[in-house]
Coordinates of C-alpha atoms and ligand atoms in Angstrom, one line a residue:
M1 CA 0.2 0.1 -0.1
Y2 CA 2.7 2.2 0.9
V3 CA 4.3 2.4 -2.8
I4 CA 0.9 2.7 -4.4
Q5 CA 0.2 5.2 -2.0
H6 CA 3.2 7.2 -3.0
A7 CA 3.7 6.3 -7.0
L8 CA 0.0 7.7 -7.2
G9 CA 1.2 11.1 -4.5
L10 CA -1.9 10.1 -2.4
E11 CA -1.1 11.3 1.3
S12 CA -1.8 8.9 4.4
D13 CA -3.6 11.1 6.8
D14 CA -1.6 12.3 9.6
E15 CA -4.0 12.2 12.2
T16 CA -4.5 8.6 11.8
P17 CA -1.5 6.7 10.3
S18 CA -2.6 4.0 8.1
A19 CA -0.3 1.4 10.0
D20 CA -2.1 1.7 13.1
I21 CA -5.1 1.3 11.7
L22 CA -4.0 -1.7 9.7
A23 CA -2.6 -3.1 12.7
E24 CA -5.5 -2.3 14.7
I25 CA -8.2 -4.0 12.4
A26 CA -5.8 -7.3 12.4
R27 CA -5.4 -7.8 16.2
F28 CA -8.8 -7.3 15.5
A29 CA -9.9 -10.0 13.0
D30 CA -7.1 -12.0 14.5
L31 CA -8.8 -12.1 18.4
E32 CA -12.6 -11.9 17.4
L33 CA -13.6 -12.4 13.8
R34 CA -11.2 -15.8 12.7
P35 CA -12.4 -18.0 15.8
L36 CA -16.0 -16.5 14.6
G37 CA -15.3 -17.3 10.8
R38 CA -15.1 -21.0 12.2
S39 CA -18.0 -21.7 14.6
A40 CA -20.1 -19.4 12.3
D41 CA -19.7 -21.2 9.5
A42 CA -20.5 -24.8 11.7
E43 CA -23.5 -23.5 13.2
G44 CA -25.0 -21.1 10.4
C45 CA -28.0 -18.8 10.4
R46 CA -31.1 -20.0 11.1
F47 CA -34.7 -18.9 10.0
E48 CA -38.0 -19.3 12.2
G49 CA -41.1 -17.7 12.5
G50 CA -40.7 -15.1 9.9
A51 CA -37.6 -14.1 11.0
V52 CA -33.5 -14.8 10.5
T53 CA -31.3 -15.6 13.5
L54 CA -27.1 -15.1 12.9
P55 CA -25.0 -17.4 14.7
K56 CA -23.6 -16.8 17.9
G57 CA -20.8 -13.9 18.5
F58 CA -22.1 -12.2 15.3
K59 CA -23.9 -9.6 17.0
E60 CA -21.2 -9.2 19.7
A61 CA -18.7 -8.7 17.0
F62 CA -20.8 -6.6 14.9
R63 CA -21.5 -4.4 17.9
E64 CA -17.8 -3.9 18.5
F65 CA -16.5 -3.3 15.1
A66 CA -19.6 -1.1 14.5
G67 CA -18.7 1.2 17.8
D68 CA -15.2 1.2 16.7
G69 CA -15.7 3.6 13.8
W70 CA -15.5 1.0 10.9
L71 CA -18.6 1.0 9.2
G72 CA -17.6 4.8 8.0
L73 CA -13.9 4.7 7.3
S74 CA -14.0 5.5 4.1
L75 CA -17.4 8.3 4.1
P76 CA -16.7 11.7 4.3
K77 CA -16.7 12.8 8.1
E78 CA -19.5 15.3 7.5
Y79 CA -22.2 12.1 7.4
G80 CA -20.6 9.8 10.5
G81 CA -17.6 8.3 8.4
L82 CA -13.8 8.9 8.6
G83 CA -13.1 10.4 5.4
L84 CA -10.0 7.9 4.9
T85 CA -9.2 7.1 1.6
N86 CA -10.2 3.7 -0.4
V87 CA -6.7 2.2 -0.7
L88 CA -7.0 2.2 3.5
Q89 CA -10.3 0.8 3.0
A90 CA -8.7 -2.1 0.9
A91 CA -6.9 -2.9 2.8
V92 CA -9.1 -2.7 5.9
S93 CA -11.6 -4.8 4.6
E94 CA -8.5 -7.7 3.0
I95 CA -7.9 -8.0 6.7
I96 CA -12.1 -8.5 7.6
N97 CA -12.5 -10.3 4.9
G98 CA -9.8 -12.7 4.9
A99 CA -10.8 -13.9 8.8
F100 CA -14.7 -13.5 7.9
I101 CA -16.5 -12.2 4.9
P102 CA -19.9 -12.3 6.2
L103 CA -19.1 -8.8 8.2
G104 CA -17.3 -8.0 5.2
M105 CA -20.7 -8.1 3.4
L106 CA -22.8 -6.3 5.6
A107 CA -19.8 -3.9 5.6
V108 CA -19.6 -2.8 2.0
T109 CA -23.2 -2.8 1.6
A110 CA -23.8 -0.1 4.1
R111 CA -20.8 2.0 2.5
A112 CA -22.3 1.4 -0.6
A113 CA -25.9 2.5 0.2
A114 CA -24.1 5.4 1.8
K115 CA -22.5 6.6 -1.2
T116 CA -25.4 5.4 -3.4
L117 CA -27.9 7.4 -1.5
L118 CA -25.3 10.6 -0.9
K119 CA -24.6 10.1 -4.9
H120 CA -28.2 10.1 -5.8
A121 CA -30.7 10.7 -2.8
D122 CA -32.4 14.1 -1.3
P123 CA -29.7 15.8 0.7
N124 CA -32.1 15.4 3.7
L125 CA -32.8 11.8 3.1
S126 CA -29.1 11.1 3.2
A127 CA -27.8 13.2 6.1
D128 CA -30.8 11.0 8.3
I129 CA -29.9 7.8 7.0
V130 CA -26.3 7.8 6.2
P131 CA -24.7 8.7 10.3
R132 CA -27.0 5.7 11.5
L133 CA -25.3 3.4 9.0
C134 CA -22.4 4.4 10.1
R135 CA -22.9 4.2 13.2
G136 CA -24.5 0.6 12.6
E137 CA -27.8 1.4 14.4
W138 CA -29.9 0.5 10.8
T139 CA -27.9 -2.0 8.3
S140 CA -29.1 -2.2 4.0
T141 CA -29.4 -4.3 1.4
I142 CA -28.9 -4.5 -2.0
A143 CA -32.2 -6.3 -3.9
M144 CA -31.8 -6.9 -7.4
T145 CA -32.1 -10.5 -8.2
E146 CA -35.4 -12.1 -8.6
P147 CA -36.0 -15.5 -10.2
A148 CA -36.5 -14.6 -13.8
A149 CA -33.6 -11.6 -13.3
G150 CA -30.3 -12.1 -12.4
S151 CA -27.4 -11.6 -14.6
D152 CA -29.9 -9.5 -17.1
P153 CA -31.5 -6.9 -14.3
N154 CA -34.2 -5.8 -17.6
L155 CA -35.7 -9.0 -17.0
M156 CA -37.1 -8.6 -13.6
N157 CA -40.5 -8.2 -12.8
T158 CA -40.8 -6.2 -9.2
R159 CA -43.5 -3.5 -9.8
A160 CA -43.8 -0.1 -8.5
S161 CA -46.5 2.1 -8.9
C162 CA -46.7 5.8 -7.8
I163 CA -48.6 6.8 -4.7
S164 CA -47.7 10.5 -4.5
G165 CA -44.4 12.6 -5.3
R166 CA -41.8 10.3 -5.0
R167 CA -43.2 7.5 -2.5
Y168 CA -44.3 4.1 -4.7
G169 CA -45.6 1.0 -3.6
L170 CA -43.5 -2.0 -4.6
T171 CA -44.6 -5.7 -5.5
G172 CA -42.8 -8.5 -5.9
S173 CA -40.5 -11.0 -5.2
K174 CA -36.4 -10.7 -4.5
I175 CA -33.9 -13.5 -4.3
F176 CA -30.6 -14.1 -3.3
I177 CA -30.9 -11.3 -1.0
S178 CA -27.9 -11.0 1.7
F179 CA -29.2 -9.7 5.3
A180 CA -32.7 -8.6 4.1
D181 CA -33.6 -9.7 7.7
H182 CA -31.3 -10.4 11.2
D183 CA -30.9 -9.7 14.5
L184 CA -27.7 -6.8 15.0
A185 CA -29.8 -3.6 14.4
E186 CA -33.1 -1.5 15.2
R187 CA -33.6 -1.1 11.5
I188 CA -32.8 -2.2 7.7
V189 CA -32.6 -0.2 4.8
H190 CA -33.8 -1.9 1.4
L191 CA -32.0 -0.5 -2.1
V192 CA -34.3 -2.3 -4.1
L193 CA -34.9 -1.7 -8.0
A194 CA -38.2 -2.4 -9.7
K195 CA -39.8 -0.9 -12.8
V196 CA -42.1 2.3 -12.9
T197 CA -45.4 0.8 -14.3
E198 CA -47.0 4.5 -15.6
R199 CA -43.6 5.0 -17.4
D200 CA -43.2 2.6 -19.8
D201 CA -41.4 -0.3 -17.0
A202 CA -38.7 2.0 -16.6
I203 CA -35.8 0.2 -13.9
S204 CA -35.9 2.8 -11.0
L205 CA -34.2 3.0 -7.5
F206 CA -36.3 3.1 -4.4
L207 CA -35.4 3.1 -0.7
L208 CA -37.6 1.1 1.4
S209 CA -36.9 0.2 4.8
T210 CA -38.8 -2.3 7.6
R211 CA -37.8 -3.6 11.4
P212 CA -35.9 -7.0 11.9
G213 CA -37.1 -10.4 12.8
A214 CA -40.7 -9.8 11.5
A215 CA -41.6 -7.2 13.5
D216 CA -43.1 -4.7 11.1
P217 CA -46.0 -6.3 9.0
A218 CA -47.3 -3.3 7.8
S219 CA -44.0 -2.8 5.9
G220 CA -45.1 -5.3 3.3
I221 CA -42.1 -6.5 3.2
E222 CA -41.7 -10.3 4.2
V223 CA -38.4 -12.7 4.3
I224 CA -40.1 -15.9 3.4
G225 CA -37.1 -17.7 3.5
I226 CA -33.4 -18.2 3.5
E227 CA -30.9 -20.6 1.0
Q228 CA -29.2 -23.6 2.3
K229 CA -25.1 -22.4 0.8
L230 CA -21.9 -24.4 -0.5
G231 CA -20.3 -21.5 1.7
L232 CA -21.0 -18.2 3.7
H233 CA -22.6 -20.3 5.9
G234 CA -22.6 -17.1 8.1
S235 CA -24.7 -14.6 6.3
P236 CA -28.5 -15.3 5.6
T237 CA -29.2 -14.9 1.7
C238 CA -33.4 -14.3 1.7
A239 CA -36.1 -14.6 -0.2
V240 CA -38.3 -11.5 0.3
A241 CA -42.0 -10.6 -1.2
L242 CA -43.0 -7.1 -1.3
R243 CA -46.6 -6.4 -1.2
N244 CA -47.5 -3.3 -1.9
A245 CA -44.5 -2.0 0.5
E246 CA -44.2 1.8 0.6
G247 CA -40.9 2.7 -1.4
I248 CA -39.0 6.5 -1.8
L249 CA -37.8 7.1 -5.2
V250 CA -34.2 7.3 -5.1
G251 CA -32.8 9.3 -8.6
E252 CA -34.9 9.8 -11.4
V253 CA -37.9 7.9 -12.6
G254 CA -35.6 5.3 -15.5
E255 CA -32.4 5.9 -13.7
G256 CA -32.3 2.9 -11.4
L257 CA -29.4 1.6 -13.2
K258 CA -27.6 4.2 -13.3
C259 CA -28.3 4.6 -10.1
I260 CA -26.7 1.0 -8.6
F261 CA -23.6 1.9 -10.8
T262 CA -22.1 3.9 -7.6
M263 CA -23.1 0.5 -5.5
V264 CA -21.8 -1.9 -8.5
N265 CA -18.2 -0.4 -8.4
C266 CA -17.7 -0.4 -4.7
M267 CA -19.2 -3.9 -4.3
R268 CA -16.5 -4.5 -7.4
L269 CA -13.6 -3.5 -5.2
E270 CA -15.0 -5.1 -2.1
V271 CA -15.4 -8.8 -3.8
A272 CA -12.3 -8.5 -5.4
S273 CA -10.8 -7.8 -1.2
E274 CA -13.4 -10.9 -0.5
G275 CA -11.2 -12.9 -2.9
V276 CA -7.6 -11.4 -1.9
G277 CA -8.7 -12.3 1.7
V278 CA -9.5 -15.8 1.1
C279 CA -6.2 -16.0 -1.4
H280 CA -4.2 -14.7 1.8
A281 CA -5.9 -17.0 4.9
A282 CA -5.5 -20.0 2.4
T283 CA -2.1 -19.7 2.0
E284 CA -1.6 -19.0 5.1
L285 CA -3.2 -22.1 5.9
A286 CA -1.0 -24.3 3.5
R287 CA 2.3 -22.7 4.2
Q288 CA 1.4 -23.0 8.0
Y289 CA 0.6 -27.3 7.5
A290 CA 3.6 -27.9 4.9
R291 CA 6.3 -26.4 7.5
D292 CA 4.8 -28.8 10.0
R293 CA 4.2 -31.9 8.3
I294 CA 6.2 -34.8 7.7
Q295 CA 6.2 -36.8 4.8
G296 CA 8.2 -38.9 2.2
R297 CA 12.0 -38.1 2.5
G298 CA 14.7 -35.2 1.4
K299 CA 17.8 -35.6 -0.7
G300 CA 19.9 -36.8 1.9
G301 CA 17.3 -39.6 2.8
Q302 CA 15.9 -38.1 6.1
A303 CA 12.3 -37.4 7.0
V304 CA 11.4 -34.3 5.7
A305 CA 8.7 -31.5 6.7
I306 CA 6.7 -31.8 3.1
I307 CA 7.5 -27.6 2.4
E308 CA 11.0 -29.1 0.6
H309 CA 9.1 -31.3 -1.5
P310 CA 9.6 -29.1 -5.1
D311 CA 5.8 -29.7 -6.3
V312 CA 5.2 -28.6 -2.7
R313 CA 6.9 -25.5 -3.2
R314 CA 5.9 -24.7 -6.7
M315 CA 1.8 -24.8 -4.9
I316 CA 3.0 -22.3 -2.2
S317 CA 4.7 -20.2 -4.4
E318 CA 2.2 -20.0 -6.7
M319 CA -0.5 -18.7 -4.1
A320 CA 1.8 -16.6 -2.5
C321 CA 2.5 -14.5 -5.8
L322 CA -1.1 -15.0 -6.8
T323 CA -1.7 -13.3 -2.9
E324 CA 0.4 -10.4 -3.4
G325 CA -0.3 -9.7 -7.0
V326 CA -3.8 -9.6 -6.9
R327 CA -3.5 -7.6 -4.0
A328 CA -1.4 -4.9 -5.4
L329 CA -4.3 -4.6 -8.2
T330 CA -6.4 -4.1 -6.0
L331 CA -4.6 -1.5 -4.1
Q332 CA -4.0 0.2 -7.3
A333 CA -7.7 0.1 -8.1
A334 CA -8.7 2.0 -5.2
A335 CA -6.0 4.0 -5.8
Y336 CA -7.3 5.2 -9.2
M337 CA -11.1 5.5 -7.5
D338 CA -9.8 8.1 -4.8
V339 CA -7.8 9.9 -7.2
A340 CA -11.0 9.7 -9.2
E341 CA -13.3 10.3 -6.7
R342 CA -11.3 14.2 -6.2
Q343 CA -12.2 15.0 -10.1
S344 CA -15.0 16.2 -11.1
A345 CA -14.0 16.2 -15.3
P346 CA -13.2 12.6 -17.2
S347 CA -10.0 11.6 -16.3
H348 CA -7.5 9.7 -17.0
S349 CA -7.5 7.9 -13.5
A350 CA -11.3 7.7 -13.7
A351 CA -10.7 5.7 -17.5
L352 CA -8.0 3.3 -15.5
L353 CA -10.7 2.6 -12.6
A354 CA -13.5 1.6 -15.3
F355 CA -11.1 -0.6 -17.1
L356 CA -9.6 -2.1 -14.1
L357 CA -12.6 -2.6 -11.9
P358 CA -14.2 -5.8 -13.8
I359 CA -10.4 -7.1 -14.0
C360 CA -10.0 -6.8 -10.2
K361 CA -13.4 -8.4 -9.8
F362 CA -12.7 -10.9 -11.9
A363 CA -9.1 -12.1 -11.5
A364 CA -9.1 -11.9 -7.6
S365 CA -12.3 -14.3 -7.8
E366 CA -11.2 -16.2 -9.8
F367 CA -8.0 -16.8 -8.4
A368 CA -8.8 -16.7 -4.8
V369 CA -10.8 -20.3 -6.1
Y370 CA -7.6 -21.8 -7.8
T371 CA -5.9 -20.5 -4.5
A372 CA -8.2 -22.5 -2.2
N373 CA -8.2 -25.4 -4.0
L374 CA -4.2 -25.1 -4.3
G375 CA -4.3 -25.0 -0.7
I376 CA -6.8 -28.1 0.1
Q377 CA -4.2 -30.0 -2.5
V378 CA -1.1 -28.9 -0.1
H379 CA -3.3 -30.3 3.0
G380 CA -3.8 -33.6 1.3
G381 CA -6.4 -35.4 2.8
S382 CA -6.9 -33.2 6.0
G383 CA -7.1 -30.8 3.6
Y384 CA -11.0 -32.3 2.2
T385 CA -11.9 -32.8 6.4
R386 CA -12.8 -29.7 8.3
A387 CA -10.2 -29.9 10.0
Y388 CA -7.7 -27.2 9.2
G389 CA -10.2 -24.8 7.6
A390 CA -8.5 -25.6 4.5
E391 CA -12.1 -26.6 2.7
Q392 CA -13.6 -23.3 4.1
C393 CA -11.5 -20.8 2.0
L394 CA -12.7 -22.7 -1.0
R395 CA -16.8 -22.8 -0.3
D396 CA -16.5 -19.5 1.1
A397 CA -14.6 -18.5 -2.0
R398 CA -16.3 -20.4 -4.4
I399 CA -19.4 -17.6 -4.5
L400 CA -17.2 -15.0 -6.3
P401 CA -17.3 -15.4 -9.7
I402 CA -21.0 -15.8 -9.2
Y403 CA -22.5 -12.8 -7.2
E404 CA -21.7 -8.8 -8.0
G405 CA -21.6 -9.6 -11.8
T406 CA -20.6 -13.3 -12.5
S407 CA -17.1 -13.6 -14.2
G408 CA -18.8 -13.9 -17.6
I409 CA -20.5 -11.0 -17.2
Q410 CA -17.9 -9.0 -15.8
A411 CA -16.0 -10.3 -19.0
I412 CA -18.6 -8.7 -21.3
D413 CA -18.3 -5.7 -20.0
L414 CA -15.2 -5.5 -20.5
V415 CA -14.3 -6.6 -24.1
M416 CA -17.9 -5.0 -25.1
R417 CA -18.5 -1.8 -23.3
K418 CA -14.3 -0.9 -22.4
V419 CA -12.7 -2.3 -25.5
R420 CA -15.6 -2.2 -28.4
R421 CA -17.2 0.9 -27.6
S422 CA -14.7 3.0 -26.5
A423 CA -11.1 2.0 -25.4
T424 CA -9.9 4.8 -23.4
G425 CA -9.4 2.8 -20.6
Y426 CA -7.5 0.1 -22.8
H427 CA -5.6 2.5 -23.9
A428 CA -5.1 4.2 -21.0
L429 CA -3.2 0.6 -19.2
V430 CA -1.5 0.2 -22.0
D431 CA 0.9 3.1 -21.7
E432 CA 0.9 3.2 -18.1
L433 CA 2.1 -0.7 -18.9
D434 CA 5.4 1.0 -21.6
R435 CA 6.0 3.8 -19.3
Q436 CA 6.6 0.7 -16.6
L437 CA 8.6 -1.5 -19.4
Q438 CA 10.8 1.7 -20.4
R439 CA 12.4 2.2 -17.1
Q440 CA 15.7 0.7 -16.9
P441 CA 15.7 -2.5 -14.9
W442 CA 17.9 -2.4 -11.7
C443 CA 18.6 -6.1 -11.7
D444 CA 19.3 -9.3 -13.4
E445 CA 15.9 -10.8 -11.9
C446 CA 13.9 -7.4 -12.8
S447 CA 15.2 -7.6 -16.3
R448 CA 13.7 -11.2 -16.4
V449 CA 10.4 -10.2 -15.4
Q450 CA 10.4 -7.1 -18.0
Q451 CA 10.8 -9.1 -20.3
Q452 CA 8.5 -11.4 -20.2
L453 CA 5.7 -8.8 -19.1
S454 CA 6.8 -7.0 -22.6
A455 CA 5.9 -10.5 -24.1
G456 CA 3.1 -10.4 -21.9
V457 CA 2.0 -6.6 -23.5
A458 CA 2.2 -7.7 -27.0
A459 CA 0.4 -10.3 -26.8
F460 CA -2.4 -8.0 -24.5
R461 CA -2.4 -6.2 -27.9
S462 CA -2.5 -8.1 -30.4
A463 CA -5.3 -9.8 -28.9
T464 CA -7.3 -6.9 -28.8
D465 CA -7.1 -6.6 -32.2
S466 CA -8.5 -9.7 -32.8
I467 CA -11.7 -8.4 -29.9
L468 CA -12.3 -5.7 -32.3
A469 CA -11.6 -7.7 -35.5
H470 CA -14.3 -10.1 -34.1
D471 CA -17.9 -10.1 -35.4
D472 CA -20.1 -9.9 -31.2
E473 CA -20.4 -13.1 -31.4
G474 CA -16.2 -13.7 -32.1
A475 CA -15.9 -11.2 -29.5
L476 CA -18.5 -12.8 -26.8
A477 CA -16.9 -16.1 -27.1
A478 CA -13.5 -15.2 -26.9
A479 CA -14.3 -12.2 -23.9
T480 CA -13.2 -14.5 -20.9
D481 CA -10.1 -15.5 -22.0
Y482 CA -9.4 -12.3 -23.0
T483 CA -10.2 -10.9 -19.2
M484 CA -8.0 -13.3 -17.6
L485 CA -5.2 -12.3 -20.6
A486 CA -5.9 -8.7 -19.6
S487 CA -5.9 -9.6 -16.0
I488 CA -2.3 -12.1 -15.8
V489 CA -0.5 -8.7 -17.5
S490 CA -1.9 -6.4 -15.0
I491 CA -0.9 -8.3 -12.4
G492 CA 2.1 -8.6 -13.9
W493 CA 2.6 -5.3 -14.0
M494 CA 2.0 -5.2 -10.2
W495 CA 5.0 -7.3 -10.1
L496 CA 7.5 -6.0 -12.5
R497 CA 6.3 -2.5 -9.7
M498 CA 6.9 -4.8 -6.6
A499 CA 10.0 -5.9 -7.8
S500 CA 12.0 -2.4 -9.1
V501 CA 10.5 -0.2 -6.1
V502 CA 11.9 -2.3 -2.7
E503 CA 15.1 -1.3 -1.9
A504 CA 18.2 -3.7 -2.7
D505 CA 18.6 -4.1 1.3
A506 CA 14.9 -4.4 2.4
P507 CA 14.4 -7.8 4.0
A508 CA 11.7 -8.3 1.6
S509 CA 13.4 -7.3 -1.6
N510 CA 15.1 -11.3 -2.3
R511 CA 11.3 -12.9 -1.9
K512 CA 9.4 -9.7 -4.0
R513 CA 12.5 -10.3 -6.7
V514 CA 12.1 -13.9 -6.3
L515 CA 8.3 -14.4 -6.4
A516 CA 8.1 -11.8 -9.4
N517 CA 10.1 -14.4 -11.5
V518 CA 7.7 -17.2 -10.1
Y519 CA 5.0 -15.1 -11.5
A520 CA 6.8 -14.1 -14.7
D521 CA 7.6 -17.7 -15.3
R522 CA 4.2 -19.5 -14.6
Y523 CA 1.7 -16.7 -15.3
L524 CA 3.3 -14.3 -17.9
T525 CA 4.2 -17.1 -20.5
A526 CA 0.6 -17.8 -20.9
C527 CA 0.0 -14.6 -22.4
E528 CA 0.8 -15.8 -26.2
H529 CA -1.3 -19.0 -25.7
L530 CA -4.6 -17.4 -24.8
A531 CA -4.2 -14.5 -27.5
Q532 CA -4.3 -17.1 -30.0
R533 CA -7.2 -18.5 -28.7
I534 CA -8.3 -15.0 -28.5
S535 CA -7.7 -15.2 -32.4
F536 CA -10.4 -17.4 -32.9
G537 CA -13.3 -16.0 -31.4
A538 CA -16.5 -18.3 -31.5
R539 CA -14.5 -21.1 -33.8
S540 CA -14.0 -23.1 -31.1
T541 CA -17.1 -22.4 -29.0
P542 CA -20.2 -25.2 -31.0
D543 CA -23.5 -24.1 -31.3
A544 CA -26.0 -24.1 -28.9
T545 CA -27.9 -27.2 -30.8
L546 CA -24.7 -29.2 -30.9
L547 CA -24.7 -29.0 -27.1
M548 CA -28.6 -29.6 -25.9
Ligands
FAD601 C1 -24.3 -16.2 -1.3 C2 -25.3 -15.1 -2.3 C3 -25.7 -13.7 -1.6 C4 -26.2 -12.5 -3.2 N1 -26.4 -11.6 -2.7 C5 -27.1 -10.7 -3.3 C6 -27.7 -9.7 -2.8 O1 -27.7 -9.0 -1.3 N2 -28.3 -9.0 -3.9 C7 -28.9 -10.0 -4.8 O2 -29.2 -8.5 -5.9 N3 -28.3 -10.2 -5.3 C8 -27.5 -11.2 -4.7 N4 -27.3 -12.1 -5.1 C9 -27.3 -13.1 -6.2 C10 -26.7 -12.7 -7.5 O3 -25.7 -11.2 -7.9 C11 -27.0 -13.8 -8.5 O4 -27.1 -15.1 -8.2 C12 -25.6 -13.3 -9.9 O5 -25.7 -12.5 -10.1 C13 -26.2 -14.2 -11.3 O6 -27.5 -14.2 -11.3 P1 -28.3 -15.8 -10.8 O7 -28.0 -16.4 -10.4 O8 -29.5 -15.4 -12.1 O9 -27.4 -16.8 -12.8 P2 -28.0 -16.3 -14.6 O10 -27.6 -15.1 -14.7 O11 -28.7 -17.3 -14.7 O12 -26.5 -16.8 -15.2 C14 -25.8 -18.1 -15.2 C15 -25.1 -18.3 -15.7 O13 -25.5 -17.9 -17.3 C16 -23.7 -17.1 -17.6 N5 -24.9 -15.5 -18.4 C17 -26.7 -15.4 -17.7 N6 -26.4 -14.3 -18.8 C18 -25.0 -14.2 -19.6 C19 -25.1 -13.6 -20.7 N7 -25.9 -12.8 -21.6 N8 -23.8 -13.9 -21.7 C20 -22.9 -14.8 -21.1 N9 -23.0 -16.0 -20.0 C21 -24.5 -15.1 -19.1 C22 -24.0 -16.8 -16.3 O14 -22.4 -15.6 -16.5 C23 -23.9 -17.4 -15.5 O15 -22.5 -18.5 -15.9 C24 -26.5 -13.0 -4.5 C25 -26.4 -15.0 -4.5 C26 -25.9 -15.1 -3.5 C27 -25.5 -17.4 -4.4

């Protein structure tokens, strides 16, 4: 973080040094959240009498977390937040999510709702609600998904009918809504997307609110059940019925998707932090196990810890270089968000942020699943059991490439909107990559990474030409490979920067340079292969009739 903040000219807040903040949240995560993460996974949430009960200990941890001001870390001071940077928020989020993702989900939803209200709602409404969200007196949800409308919100059936002025009655069914009920706070505000009947079904955003625990039947908002899930057992995933539930219009009629975009940006960055958190947790568990587990023989014939075996070292070094690479990329995106938020006109940082957000969300999610899977492998049979927590990392990680827009949807956003429609962000990124590559490498190891990144960037350029040359079908078929290639190159850029800026005699320096080379050898070398696949377009994607 230090490196990225300085590279972008962001200054840390003198009154609240970042290192102290990170040390404090790490202490809270180690003492409170990590044990809660394990017990909440085993206990799960309960749904009885129309009300959700969260696992034991959640309420106490949430109260402590909210009481210490963490919910409003990056929200404006005048609304009860601490006014700190998105970079610091992303670093804090990683630590929370590495220990207990459900708390991170609750926190980001409050933050995203606050940012959306501050940007699009009546100022009086924001002034009333945002401080309560910062204090954790109220929590919030984002209610978009419906049985017939997941990735495509245009298919939603929830209807809003005008009562008077900005007051509307909403009727419909929402599913998979995180924390739509719980036993943590006084009130829950719901940001709900619905179609306005009087205005050609224009998708609009509404603010609804209710008391938790089925205590407010007159609100017209009823939680009708919670899902049994693979992971994230500490977070309730709710089905919600809206029966003429009264809501207030946020923004204007027909601007629902535009308003929700503020939230989506915040949530994509957070899911990236969740991914980094899982990568870190899985890597630490694997490293510790591999140091302790004696199995097999070393070169001298003696029994050794499995970390001595080349194949185990391969797995752990891959896990480490993916963790540190996606961490750097996520912090970099957060830094662009900080700069972009301070500028009113469209800027270089805003263009880079728009291009990097789907990449960050995609990369951190996909690599979290991959890393957690490697973590189980390092543990052998014990990884398949509940004994060490490696399997929980994989179960929890598996949602990351699905919610807040699946990996496929991130890829379509990148390819269709950010390359084919307008490539400003792509050109901004390639300029940054070129600038980095033009710098003189200061050590032999850096020069190898630089050469491999240079080849990766050439493959990225050629893949972009293919994406522009394909018809829509070809571009869509190649979108996921393209996003993976963009992810690998962007993380390669981070690794070259990290290897280049660490001082020669710094304790971490040798480790960083070695891991940069692991990344270059194992990942940047895949770029040419991906570019070739991207050039095939839809050639290797059979027609649906053949697959039915
Ligand atoms: C634990 C959990 C928590 C959640 N929390 C919330 C929440 O708080 N609020 C909320 O509103 N939602 C929430 N969701 C819903 C989540 O955001 C959706 O599940 C997700 O957006 C995908 O929608 P879907 O499940 O309907 O899948 P679908 O949209 O049916 O997609 C299925 C598959 O088809 C692919 N696909 C779909 N359309 C296209 C296309 N046009 N081109 C290419 N591929 C396509 C997808 O990539 C995916 O692989 C949550 C879900 C879960 C499981």
